[in-house]
mmCIF file of C-alpha atoms and ligand atoms in Angstrom:
data_model
loop_
_atom_site.group_PDB
_atom_site.id
_atom_site.type_symbol
_atom_site.label_atom_id
_atom_site.label_comp_id
_atom_site.label_asym_id
_atom_site.label_seq_id
_atom_site.Cartn_x
_atom_site.Cartn_y
_atom_site.Cartn_z
ATOM 1 C CA MET A 104 -56.216 -2.730 52.471
ATOM 2 C CA ASN A 105 -58.906 -4.001 50.806
ATOM 3 C CA SER A 106 -62.262 -2.261 51.143
ATOM 4 C CA SER A 107 -64.273 -4.373 53.487
ATOM 5 C CA GLU A 108 -60.959 -4.382 55.941
ATOM 6 C CA ILE A 109 -61.227 0.016 55.242
ATOM 7 C CA ILE A 110 -64.952 -0.381 56.170
ATOM 8 C CA GLU A 111 -64.608 -2.409 59.335
ATOM 9 C CA LYS A 112 -61.438 -0.170 60.897
ATOM 10 C CA TYR A 113 -63.509 3.192 60.217
ATOM 11 C CA ASN A 114 -66.776 1.764 61.569
ATOM 12 C CA SER A 115 -64.740 0.234 64.271
ATOM 13 C CA ALA A 116 -63.363 3.775 65.589
ATOM 14 C CA VAL A 117 -66.030 6.712 64.223
ATOM 15 C CA VAL A 118 -68.883 7.226 65.599
ATOM 16 C CA ARG A 119 -72.186 6.120 63.450
ATOM 17 C CA SER A 120 -73.367 9.536 62.026
ATOM 18 C CA TYR A 121 -74.315 8.931 58.663
ATOM 19 C CA GLY A 122 -75.892 6.472 56.798
ATOM 20 C CA ARG A 123 -72.804 5.435 54.940
ATOM 21 C CA LEU A 124 -72.573 3.027 51.383
ATOM 22 C CA ASP A 125 -70.571 0.337 51.032
ATOM 23 C CA LEU A 126 -67.871 2.067 49.135
ATOM 24 C CA ALA A 127 -64.162 2.935 49.688
ATOM 25 C CA LEU A 128 -62.505 5.009 47.343
ATOM 26 C CA GLU A 129 -58.979 5.853 46.968
ATOM 27 C CA SER A 130 -57.813 7.370 44.237
ATOM 28 C CA GLY A 131 -59.613 9.551 41.170
ATOM 29 C CA SER A 132 -59.178 11.158 38.604
ATOM 30 C CA GLY A 133 -61.685 13.572 37.092
ATOM 31 C CA ALA A 134 -64.642 12.351 37.475
ATOM 32 C CA ALA A 135 -63.947 8.923 37.687
ATOM 33 C CA GLY A 136 -63.858 7.706 41.061
ATOM 34 C CA ILE A 137 -61.235 4.161 42.076
ATOM 35 C CA ASP A 138 -62.127 2.344 44.766
ATOM 36 C CA ALA A 139 -59.635 -0.130 47.351
ATOM 37 C CA ASP A 140 -60.363 -2.883 45.431
ATOM 38 C CA GLY A 141 -59.627 -0.950 41.524
ATOM 39 C CA ARG A 142 -62.716 -0.808 40.305
ATOM 40 C CA ARG A 143 -63.758 2.206 38.373
ATOM 41 C CA TYR A 144 -66.838 4.578 38.723
ATOM 42 C CA ILE A 145 -68.447 7.629 37.278
ATOM 43 C CA ASP A 146 -68.959 10.245 39.567
ATOM 44 C CA PHE A 147 -72.327 12.451 39.629
ATOM 45 C CA GLY A 148 -71.768 13.510 42.752
ATOM 46 C CA SER A 149 -68.597 15.620 43.513
ATOM 47 C CA GLY A 150 -68.638 14.606 47.283
ATOM 48 C CA ILE A 151 -71.790 16.039 47.255
ATOM 49 C CA GLY A 152 -71.244 19.350 45.074
ATOM 50 C CA THR A 153 -67.210 19.948 46.829
ATOM 51 C CA ASN A 154 -64.811 18.390 44.251
ATOM 52 C CA SER A 155 -65.677 21.258 41.958
ATOM 53 C CA LEU A 156 -62.959 20.264 39.577
ATOM 54 C CA GLY A 157 -63.340 16.513 39.838
ATOM 55 C CA TYR A 158 -60.596 14.160 42.088
ATOM 56 C CA ALA A 159 -57.141 15.210 41.534
ATOM 57 C CA ASP A 160 -57.089 17.756 39.296
ATOM 58 C CA SER A 161 -53.120 18.170 38.614
ATOM 59 C CA ALA A 162 -53.162 21.852 38.907
ATOM 60 C CA TRP A 163 -54.813 21.981 42.059
ATOM 61 C CA ALA A 164 -52.900 19.552 43.383
ATOM 62 C CA ASP A 165 -49.692 21.222 42.378
ATOM 63 C CA ALA A 166 -50.850 24.757 43.887
ATOM 64 C CA VAL A 167 -52.380 22.612 47.167
ATOM 65 C CA SER A 168 -48.741 20.875 47.633
ATOM 66 C CA ALA A 169 -46.352 23.872 46.579
ATOM 67 C CA GLN A 170 -48.449 25.897 49.556
ATOM 68 C CA ALA A 171 -48.140 22.975 51.897
ATOM 69 C CA HIS A 172 -44.305 22.921 51.638
ATOM 70 C CA ARG A 173 -43.981 26.769 52.027
ATOM 71 C CA LEU A 174 -46.404 27.566 54.406
ATOM 72 C CA GLN A 175 -49.798 25.587 55.876
ATOM 73 C CA HIS A 176 -51.410 27.340 58.415
ATOM 74 C CA THR A 177 -50.647 30.679 60.366
ATOM 75 C CA SER A 178 -53.395 31.512 63.121
ATOM 76 C CA ASN A 179 -55.662 35.126 62.100
ATOM 77 C CA TYR A 180 -52.675 37.199 64.335
ATOM 78 C CA TYR A 181 -50.784 37.007 60.780
ATOM 79 C CA TYR A 182 -51.234 37.470 57.459
ATOM 80 C CA ASN A 183 -49.689 35.886 54.283
ATOM 81 C CA SER A 184 -49.765 36.111 50.548
ATOM 82 C CA THR A 185 -51.840 33.044 49.456
ATOM 83 C CA THR A 186 -54.884 34.182 51.826
ATOM 84 C CA ALA A 187 -55.353 37.916 50.806
ATOM 85 C CA GLU A 188 -54.820 37.109 46.981
ATOM 86 C CA PHE A 189 -57.616 34.265 47.575
ATOM 87 C CA ALA A 190 -59.718 36.885 49.260
ATOM 88 C CA ALA A 191 -59.735 40.211 46.729
ATOM 89 C CA LYS A 192 -60.271 37.390 43.969
ATOM 90 C CA LEU A 193 -63.580 36.685 45.429
ATOM 91 C CA THR A 194 -64.281 39.421 46.655
ATOM 92 C CA ALA A 195 -63.844 41.425 42.901
ATOM 93 C CA MET A 196 -65.479 38.170 41.127
ATOM 94 C CA THR A 197 -68.464 38.409 43.678
ATOM 95 C CA ASP A 198 -68.868 42.353 43.469
ATOM 96 C CA THR A 199 -68.736 41.837 47.987
ATOM 97 C CA ASP A 200 -67.033 44.468 49.794
ATOM 98 C CA LYS A 201 -65.187 42.282 52.504
ATOM 99 C CA LEU A 202 -65.215 38.371 53.546
ATOM 100 C CA PHE A 203 -65.170 36.209 56.547
ATOM 101 C CA PHE A 204 -63.074 33.130 56.196
ATOM 102 C CA GLY A 205 -64.520 30.067 57.931
ATOM 103 C CA ASN A 206 -64.529 26.141 57.493
ATOM 104 C CA SER A 207 -67.474 24.903 56.678
ATOM 105 C CA GLY A 208 -71.041 26.059 55.151
ATOM 106 C CA ALA A 209 -72.700 25.409 58.822
ATOM 107 C CA GLU A 210 -70.151 27.933 59.701
ATOM 108 C CA ALA A 211 -70.330 30.673 57.207
ATOM 109 C CA ASN A 212 -74.236 30.793 57.453
ATOM 110 C CA GLU A 213 -73.467 31.212 61.516
ATOM 111 C CA CYS A 214 -71.371 33.887 60.700
ATOM 112 C CA ALA A 215 -73.875 35.174 58.453
ATOM 113 C CA ILE A 216 -76.647 34.857 61.412
ATOM 114 C CA LYS A 217 -74.658 36.815 63.966
ATOM 115 C CA ILE A 218 -74.175 40.084 61.228
ATOM 116 C CA ALA A 219 -77.679 40.149 60.258
ATOM 117 C CA ARG A 220 -78.314 40.357 64.178
ATOM 118 C CA LYS A 221 -75.788 42.385 65.411
ATOM 119 C CA ARG A 222 -76.360 44.873 62.535
ATOM 120 C CA SER A 223 -79.820 44.948 63.671
ATOM 121 C CA PHE A 224 -78.675 45.165 67.122
ATOM 122 C CA ASP A 225 -76.484 48.564 66.070
ATOM 123 C CA LYS A 226 -78.659 49.770 64.170
ATOM 124 C CA TYR A 227 -81.760 49.153 66.504
ATOM 125 C CA GLY A 228 -80.508 49.300 69.431
ATOM 126 C CA ASP A 229 -83.446 46.298 70.305
ATOM 127 C CA GLN A 230 -82.413 42.794 71.533
ATOM 128 C CA ASN A 231 -85.431 41.924 70.285
ATOM 129 C CA ARG A 232 -85.241 42.677 66.441
ATOM 130 C CA THR A 233 -83.390 39.645 65.936
ATOM 131 C CA THR A 234 -85.948 37.147 64.222
ATOM 132 C CA ILE A 235 -84.202 35.425 60.868
ATOM 133 C CA ILE A 236 -87.426 34.389 58.415
ATOM 134 C CA THR A 237 -85.877 31.340 56.288
ATOM 135 C CA LEU A 238 -87.851 29.127 54.163
ATOM 136 C CA VAL A 239 -90.275 25.742 55.082
ATOM 137 C CA ASN A 240 -87.619 22.990 54.022
ATOM 138 C CA SER A 241 -84.787 25.085 53.952
ATOM 139 C CA PHE A 242 -81.180 23.035 54.437
ATOM 140 C CA HIS A 243 -78.532 25.262 56.833
ATOM 141 C CA GLY A 244 -76.437 23.221 58.542
ATOM 142 C CA ARG A 245 -75.676 21.232 61.421
ATOM 143 C CA THR A 246 -74.753 23.016 64.298
ATOM 144 C CA VAL A 247 -77.224 24.262 66.801
ATOM 145 C CA THR A 248 -78.217 27.709 65.534
ATOM 146 C CA THR A 249 -78.439 26.326 61.373
ATOM 147 C CA LEU A 250 -80.344 23.585 62.266
ATOM 148 C CA SER A 251 -82.770 26.501 64.385
ATOM 149 C CA ALA A 252 -82.547 27.800 60.472
ATOM 150 C CA THR A 253 -83.529 24.957 58.749
ATOM 151 C CA GLY A 254 -87.228 25.198 58.093
ATOM 152 C CA GLN A 255 -87.712 20.726 58.804
ATOM 153 C CA ASP A 256 -89.069 20.105 61.593
ATOM 154 C CA SER A 257 -87.149 16.558 61.464
ATOM 155 C CA PHE A 258 -84.895 18.691 61.944
ATOM 156 C CA HIS A 259 -85.740 20.345 65.273
ATOM 157 C CA ASN A 260 -85.382 16.798 67.347
ATOM 158 C CA TYR A 261 -82.764 15.542 70.467
ATOM 159 C CA PHE A 262 -80.331 18.712 70.720
ATOM 160 C CA PHE A 263 -82.831 20.739 72.551
ATOM 161 C CA PRO A 264 -82.606 23.734 73.517
ATOM 162 C CA PHE A 265 -82.516 25.038 70.099
ATOM 163 C CA THR A 266 -81.716 28.530 69.201
ATOM 164 C CA PRO A 267 -84.350 31.001 69.344
ATOM 165 C CA GLY A 268 -85.208 33.362 66.535
ATOM 166 C CA PHE A 269 -86.501 31.782 63.235
ATOM 167 C CA LYS A 270 -89.640 31.628 61.792
ATOM 168 C CA TYR A 271 -90.358 29.723 58.594
ATOM 169 C CA VAL A 272 -92.130 30.388 55.195
ATOM 170 C CA GLU A 273 -93.253 28.296 52.814
ATOM 171 C CA ALA A 274 -91.151 29.257 49.918
ATOM 172 C CA ASN A 275 -92.575 30.576 46.470
ATOM 173 C CA ASN A 276 -95.185 32.469 48.572
ATOM 174 C CA ILE A 277 -95.325 35.628 48.649
ATOM 175 C CA GLN A 278 -98.352 36.214 51.044
ATOM 176 C CA ALA A 279 -96.778 34.119 53.352
ATOM 177 C CA LEU A 280 -93.544 36.057 53.069
ATOM 178 C CA ARG A 281 -95.795 39.461 53.447
ATOM 179 C CA GLU A 282 -97.785 37.851 56.702
ATOM 180 C CA ALA A 283 -94.519 37.060 58.292
ATOM 181 C CA ILE A 284 -92.653 40.468 58.581
ATOM 182 C CA ASP A 285 -93.551 41.950 61.814
ATOM 183 C CA ASP A 286 -91.523 44.713 63.777
ATOM 184 C CA LYS A 287 -89.372 41.429 65.395
ATOM 185 C CA VAL A 288 -88.392 40.208 62.058
ATOM 186 C CA CYS A 289 -84.023 41.852 60.863
ATOM 187 C CA ALA A 290 -83.096 39.639 57.971
ATOM 188 C CA ILE A 291 -84.765 36.558 55.448
ATOM 189 C CA MET A 292 -82.069 34.031 54.413
ATOM 190 C CA PHE A 293 -83.108 31.528 51.563
ATOM 191 C CA GLU A 294 -81.348 29.279 49.030
ATOM 192 C CA PHE A 295 -82.001 29.751 45.552
ATOM 193 C CA ILE A 296 -82.522 26.442 44.468
ATOM 194 C CA GLN A 297 -82.832 24.353 47.691
ATOM 195 C CA GLY A 298 -80.665 21.502 47.717
ATOM 196 C CA GLU A 299 -80.743 19.337 50.378
ATOM 197 C CA GLY A 300 -85.079 20.069 50.270
ATOM 198 C CA GLY A 301 -85.101 18.106 47.034
ATOM 199 C CA VAL A 302 -83.321 20.576 43.749
ATOM 200 C CA ILE A 303 -86.154 23.359 44.123
ATOM 201 C CA PRO A 304 -85.594 26.573 42.635
ATOM 202 C CA LEU A 305 -87.676 29.931 44.025
ATOM 203 C CA ASN A 306 -89.619 31.163 41.037
ATOM 204 C CA GLN A 307 -88.548 34.763 39.971
ATOM 205 C CA ASP A 308 -91.678 36.900 41.284
ATOM 206 C CA PHE A 309 -90.789 35.760 45.144
ATOM 207 C CA VAL A 310 -87.154 36.556 44.702
ATOM 208 C CA ASP A 311 -88.570 39.882 43.666
ATOM 209 C CA GLU A 312 -90.742 40.013 46.751
ATOM 210 C CA ILE A 313 -88.094 38.858 49.406
ATOM 211 C CA PHE A 314 -85.676 42.106 48.056
ATOM 212 C CA ALA A 315 -88.186 44.464 47.852
ATOM 213 C CA LEU A 316 -90.269 43.582 51.431
ATOM 214 C CA ALA A 317 -86.371 43.869 52.700
ATOM 215 C CA ARG A 318 -85.679 47.636 51.025
ATOM 216 C CA LYS A 319 -89.349 48.969 52.908
ATOM 217 C CA HIS A 320 -88.755 46.983 56.222
ATOM 218 C CA ASP A 321 -84.953 47.496 56.532
ATOM 219 C CA LEU A 322 -84.250 43.865 56.710
ATOM 220 C CA THR A 323 -80.943 41.836 55.823
ATOM 221 C CA THR A 324 -80.924 39.450 52.880
ATOM 222 C CA ILE A 325 -79.081 36.507 52.962
ATOM 223 C CA SER A 326 -78.473 33.656 50.373
ATOM 224 C CA ASP A 327 -77.040 30.613 51.283
ATOM 225 C CA GLU A 328 -75.183 29.512 48.590
ATOM 226 C CA VAL A 329 -73.043 26.771 50.439
ATOM 227 C CA GLN A 330 -74.416 24.726 47.313
ATOM 228 C CA THR A 331 -75.916 26.847 44.339
ATOM 229 C CA GLY A 332 -72.835 29.140 44.238
ATOM 230 C CA VAL A 333 -68.925 28.477 42.362
ATOM 231 C CA GLY A 334 -69.936 27.381 39.307
ATOM 232 C CA ARG A 335 -72.577 24.896 40.403
ATOM 233 C CA THR A 336 -75.697 26.408 38.190
ATOM 234 C CA GLY A 337 -72.901 27.607 35.490
ATOM 235 C CA ARG A 338 -72.795 30.990 36.828
ATOM 236 C CA LEU A 339 -70.356 31.926 39.464
ATOM 237 C CA LEU A 340 -73.645 32.956 42.316
ATOM 238 C CA ALA A 341 -77.071 31.733 41.356
ATOM 239 C CA ALA A 342 -77.799 35.089 42.116
ATOM 240 C CA GLU A 343 -76.846 36.255 38.889
ATOM 241 C CA HIS A 344 -79.472 34.266 37.435
ATOM 242 C CA PHE A 345 -82.089 36.269 39.432
ATOM 243 C CA GLY A 346 -80.559 39.306 39.018
ATOM 244 C CA VAL A 347 -80.152 40.256 42.500
ATOM 245 C CA LYS A 348 -77.194 41.369 45.386
ATOM 246 C CA PRO A 349 -77.626 40.089 48.337
ATOM 247 C CA ASP A 350 -76.267 42.035 51.387
ATOM 248 C CA ILE A 351 -74.606 38.804 52.473
ATOM 249 C CA VAL A 352 -73.990 35.464 50.131
ATOM 250 C CA THR A 353 -72.620 32.349 52.163
ATOM 251 C CA LEU A 354 -70.107 30.021 49.640
ATOM 252 C CA ALA A 355 -68.056 26.728 51.128
ATOM 253 C CA LYS A 356 -68.235 23.215 49.116
ATOM 254 C CA GLY A 357 -66.867 23.310 46.004
ATOM 255 C CA LEU A 358 -64.867 26.652 47.241
ATOM 256 C CA GLY A 359 -61.344 24.462 48.223
ATOM 257 C CA GLY A 360 -62.001 21.902 45.648
ATOM 258 C CA GLY A 361 -62.495 19.703 47.882
ATOM 259 C CA LEU A 362 -60.912 21.405 50.691
ATOM 260 C CA PRO A 363 -62.401 23.086 53.747
ATOM 261 C CA ILE A 364 -64.026 26.039 53.378
ATOM 262 C CA GLY A 365 -66.865 28.305 54.175
ATOM 263 C CA VAL A 366 -66.699 32.025 53.638
ATOM 264 C CA CYS A 367 -69.406 35.131 54.178
ATOM 265 C CA LEU A 368 -69.546 37.372 51.865
ATOM 266 C CA THR A 369 -71.086 41.223 52.723
ATOM 267 C CA ARG A 370 -71.874 44.196 50.793
ATOM 268 C CA GLY A 371 -71.791 47.925 51.942
ATOM 269 C CA GLU A 372 -72.618 48.011 55.334
ATOM 270 C CA TYR A 373 -72.826 44.416 56.260
ATOM 271 C CA ALA A 374 -69.171 44.555 55.645
ATOM 272 C CA ASN A 375 -68.124 46.687 58.728
ATOM 273 C CA VAL A 376 -70.626 44.740 61.360
ATOM 274 C CA LEU A 377 -67.878 42.716 62.753
ATOM 275 C CA THR A 378 -64.842 44.087 65.029
ATOM 276 C CA PRO A 379 -62.067 42.599 66.873
ATOM 277 C CA GLY A 380 -62.655 39.886 68.691
ATOM 278 C CA THR A 381 -66.950 39.601 67.104
ATOM 279 C CA HIS A 382 -66.014 36.545 65.579
ATOM 280 C CA GLY A 383 -63.446 34.287 64.503
ATOM 281 C CA SER A 384 -61.928 30.552 63.771
ATOM 282 C CA THR A 385 -58.710 29.108 63.901
ATOM 283 C CA PHE A 386 -58.406 27.428 60.394
ATOM 284 C CA GLY A 387 -60.323 30.514 58.551
ATOM 285 C CA GLY A 388 -58.269 31.431 55.770
ATOM 286 C CA ASN A 389 -56.002 28.381 55.574
ATOM 287 C CA PRO A 390 -53.469 29.366 53.281
ATOM 288 C CA VAL A 391 -53.479 25.689 51.885
ATOM 289 C CA VAL A 392 -57.190 25.818 51.250
ATOM 290 C CA CYS A 393 -56.916 28.599 49.794
ATOM 291 C CA ALA A 394 -53.833 28.102 47.253
ATOM 292 C CA GLY A 395 -56.693 25.023 45.884
ATOM 293 C CA GLY A 396 -58.859 27.747 46.060
ATOM 294 C CA LEU A 397 -57.191 30.116 43.729
ATOM 295 C CA VAL A 398 -57.230 27.344 41.080
ATOM 296 C CA VAL A 399 -60.344 27.032 41.841
ATOM 297 C CA LEU A 400 -61.557 30.628 41.236
ATOM 298 C CA LYS A 401 -58.605 31.083 37.952
ATOM 299 C CA ARG A 402 -60.631 28.604 36.312
ATOM 300 C CA LEU A 403 -64.498 29.898 36.888
ATOM 301 C CA SER A 404 -62.996 33.042 35.502
ATOM 302 C CA ASP A 405 -62.325 31.205 31.878
ATOM 303 C CA GLU A 406 -65.296 32.548 29.797
ATOM 304 C CA LYS A 407 -64.817 28.876 27.971
ATOM 305 C CA PHE A 408 -64.775 27.064 31.188
ATOM 306 C CA MET A 409 -68.290 28.824 32.110
ATOM 307 C CA ALA A 410 -69.157 28.426 28.989
ATOM 308 C CA GLU A 411 -68.542 24.468 29.234
ATOM 309 C CA ILE A 412 -70.834 24.100 32.015
ATOM 310 C CA ALA A 413 -73.830 25.484 30.132
ATOM 311 C CA HIS A 414 -72.915 23.144 27.198
ATOM 312 C CA LYS A 415 -73.070 20.627 29.518
ATOM 313 C CA SER A 416 -75.910 21.747 31.640
ATOM 314 C CA GLU A 417 -77.607 21.689 29.141
ATOM 315 C CA TYR A 418 -76.570 17.842 27.840
ATOM 316 C CA PHE A 419 -77.245 16.638 30.799
ATOM 317 C CA ARG A 420 -80.590 17.681 31.420
ATOM 318 C CA ARG A 421 -81.969 16.493 27.823
ATOM 319 C CA SER A 422 -79.889 13.427 28.900
ATOM 320 C CA LEU A 423 -82.138 12.814 32.254
ATOM 321 C CA GLU A 424 -85.101 14.295 30.360
ATOM 322 C CA ALA A 425 -84.457 11.286 27.977
ATOM 323 C CA LEU A 426 -84.131 8.112 30.579
ATOM 324 C CA PRO A 427 -87.601 6.255 31.274
ATOM 325 C CA ARG A 428 -89.613 6.859 34.354
ATOM 326 C CA VAL A 429 -88.165 10.788 34.868
ATOM 327 C CA LYS A 430 -91.244 12.704 34.461
ATOM 328 C CA SER A 431 -89.608 15.320 36.040
ATOM 329 C CA VAL A 432 -86.308 17.646 36.281
ATOM 330 C CA SER A 433 -85.684 19.855 38.531
ATOM 331 C CA GLY A 434 -82.843 22.691 38.891
ATOM 332 C CA ILE A 435 -80.146 24.472 37.105
ATOM 333 C CA GLY A 436 -76.873 24.207 35.858
ATOM 334 C CA LEU A 437 -74.646 20.916 36.850
ATOM 335 C CA MET A 438 -77.655 21.378 39.670
ATOM 336 C CA LEU A 439 -80.402 18.803 38.466
ATOM 337 C CA GLY A 440 -82.762 16.497 40.593
ATOM 338 C CA ALA A 441 -85.136 13.709 39.066
ATOM 339 C CA GLU A 442 -88.373 12.980 39.966
ATOM 340 C CA LEU A 443 -88.749 9.397 39.231
ATOM 341 C CA ASP A 444 -91.596 7.550 38.610
ATOM 342 C CA GLY A 445 -92.346 4.275 40.023
ATOM 343 C CA ILE A 446 -88.689 3.567 41.448
ATOM 344 C CA GLY A 447 -87.578 5.248 44.528
ATOM 345 C CA ALA A 448 -84.548 7.380 44.430
ATOM 346 C CA ALA A 449 -82.738 5.478 47.185
ATOM 347 C CA ASP A 450 -83.367 1.996 45.221
ATOM 348 C CA VAL A 451 -81.624 3.229 42.195
ATOM 349 C CA LEU A 452 -78.906 5.279 43.980
ATOM 350 C CA LYS A 453 -77.770 1.614 45.620
ATOM 351 C CA LEU A 454 -78.154 -0.549 42.090
ATOM 352 C CA ALA A 455 -76.285 2.641 40.625
ATOM 353 C CA LEU A 456 -73.017 2.124 42.546
ATOM 354 C CA ASP A 457 -73.411 -1.823 41.847
ATOM 355 C CA ARG A 458 -73.149 -0.505 38.315
ATOM 356 C CA GLY A 459 -69.916 1.502 38.814
ATOM 357 C CA LEU A 460 -71.976 5.048 38.957
ATOM 358 C CA LEU A 461 -72.041 7.189 42.129
ATOM 359 C CA VAL A 462 -75.024 9.031 42.921
ATOM 360 C CA LEU A 463 -77.392 11.445 44.771
ATOM 361 C CA THR A 464 -80.407 11.582 46.545
ATOM 362 C CA ALA A 465 -82.654 14.350 47.814
ATOM 363 C CA LYS A 466 -85.747 13.887 49.344
ATOM 364 C CA THR A 467 -87.833 11.578 46.694
ATOM 365 C CA LYS A 468 -85.368 12.441 43.617
ATOM 366 C CA LEU A 469 -82.295 11.396 42.651
ATOM 367 C CA ARG A 470 -79.735 14.487 42.528
ATOM 368 C CA CYS A 471 -76.888 14.887 40.151
ATOM 369 C CA LEU A 472 -74.165 17.421 41.300
ATOM 370 C CA PRO A 473 -71.320 15.973 39.212
ATOM 371 C CA PRO A 474 -67.688 17.347 39.440
ATOM 372 C CA LEU A 475 -67.828 20.732 36.972
ATOM 373 C CA THR A 476 -65.351 19.677 34.551
ATOM 374 C CA ILE A 477 -67.311 16.491 34.321
ATOM 375 C CA THR A 478 -67.023 15.413 30.020
ATOM 376 C CA CYS A 479 -69.685 14.679 28.191
ATOM 377 C CA GLU A 480 -68.434 11.002 27.594
ATOM 378 C CA GLN A 481 -68.518 10.742 31.145
ATOM 379 C CA ILE A 482 -72.005 11.880 31.152
ATOM 380 C CA ASP A 483 -72.866 9.111 28.190
ATOM 381 C CA ALA A 484 -71.133 6.529 30.544
ATOM 382 C CA GLY A 485 -73.210 7.168 33.265
ATOM 383 C CA MET A 486 -76.698 7.560 31.855
ATOM 384 C CA ALA A 487 -76.329 4.497 30.612
ATOM 385 C CA ILE A 488 -75.678 3.025 33.591
ATOM 386 C CA LEU A 489 -79.209 4.770 34.764
ATOM 387 C CA LYS A 490 -80.787 4.360 31.254
ATOM 388 C CA ASP A 491 -80.307 0.423 32.101
ATOM 389 C CA ILE A 492 -81.425 0.380 36.022
ATOM 390 C CA LEU A 493 -84.488 2.550 34.944
ATOM 391 C CA SER A 494 -85.265 0.550 31.550
HETATM 392 C C1 LIG B 595 -77.676 25.065 51.360
HETATM 393 C C2 LIG B 595 -76.506 24.888 52.116
HETATM 394 N N1 LIG B 595 -76.211 24.887 53.190
HETATM 395 C C3 LIG B 595 -75.548 24.875 54.788
HETATM 396 C C4 LIG B 595 -75.170 23.371 54.297
HETATM 397 C C5 LIG B 595 -74.098 22.897 55.693
HETATM 398 O O1 LIG B 595 -72.541 22.652 55.128
HETATM 399 P P1 LIG B 595 -71.651 22.212 55.645
HETATM 400 O O2 LIG B 595 -71.743 20.557 55.834
HETATM 401 O O3 LIG B 595 -70.078 22.537 55.232
HETATM 402 O O4 LIG B 595 -71.227 22.989 56.873
HETATM 403 C C6 LIG B 595 -74.992 22.880 53.148
HETATM 404 C C7 LIG B 595 -75.043 21.620 53.458
HETATM 405 O O5 LIG B 595 -75.517 20.417 52.343
HETATM 406 C C8 LIG B 595 -75.956 23.320 52.844
HETATM 407 O O6 LIG B 595 -76.727 22.869 50.963
#
């Protein structure tokens, strides 16, 4: 099938819940994708931060394939060595105690919300101490509850009634955060860098205040690192840049190297809040996904690999800043947003696609989440396309 045949076939059989682009990718290698008509693309998007090792990394593909040949699923009645190994390694690397396995960011966040509320109920016996403070402009997922947690009015439509018990505070507004706390609040949930919201980092003072207030009022801290985690910012967790250890951390996107996984990592007492029967997920901890995840973790344990991300992040940022019409660049590591002058980010995205570059947008910004394996030559090639468009 050529690209247009694929697109027509797909659209005739799949609901139209996405605004899609006319591109049908068929294969790829590292940060280069190839479409069904044989055209090559430099990838500055990595499937929205998910193909952390790029397309078809050979060690990753070998591990996934070997696991699929051995054992693909067990149900959560039984154990298997690959899933056990992955969980042990991830909790050790993140300095957390125990995790719950789901399949997506939204599912990881659902679990975090359930743990925070159950812990509050277990400790205080109060069905009203359930409010979770989240931030204006946040994004936490597409289930009804994670939409409710998302602090953007545009997501609070159509699907009424939404889950009650969320309160939204402006990011980086310490006074507003203080004023939002009352005896019904049990947790504060936040992204260190708002990704979908426009690549907007929290500042250190605000993060410190979250943790100070949490200590004072016995609130659960939940960091949604679905987009910022797994080496994206040059550290395994973005929390490391801020010197804090949330009670609960959620990860997804890049963790499986492109296979579906979402985890809810817990520390201390939070590791024992869920008890048998209180939560579950049929595919959670799938061994094929965990086999891929183990390759991702192995790569992220390599100091040289992490140093390369740091180097490429600087290179990427400087290259973006040097482009015409780029007013400012926000973000950390390989999670960067460029505010443009006199041209819309969505227009640039389309022009880039025509010229062989895949890039993302977030609100008014051009957003870049390249695979962590991208090379400086590929960064140069993508930037040359952007320069051509923006000149
Ligand atoms: C910070 C954050 N949380 C949650 C999600 C939802 O993840 P998923 O689409 O895997 O459910 C996303 C997705 O973009 C995200 O960026």
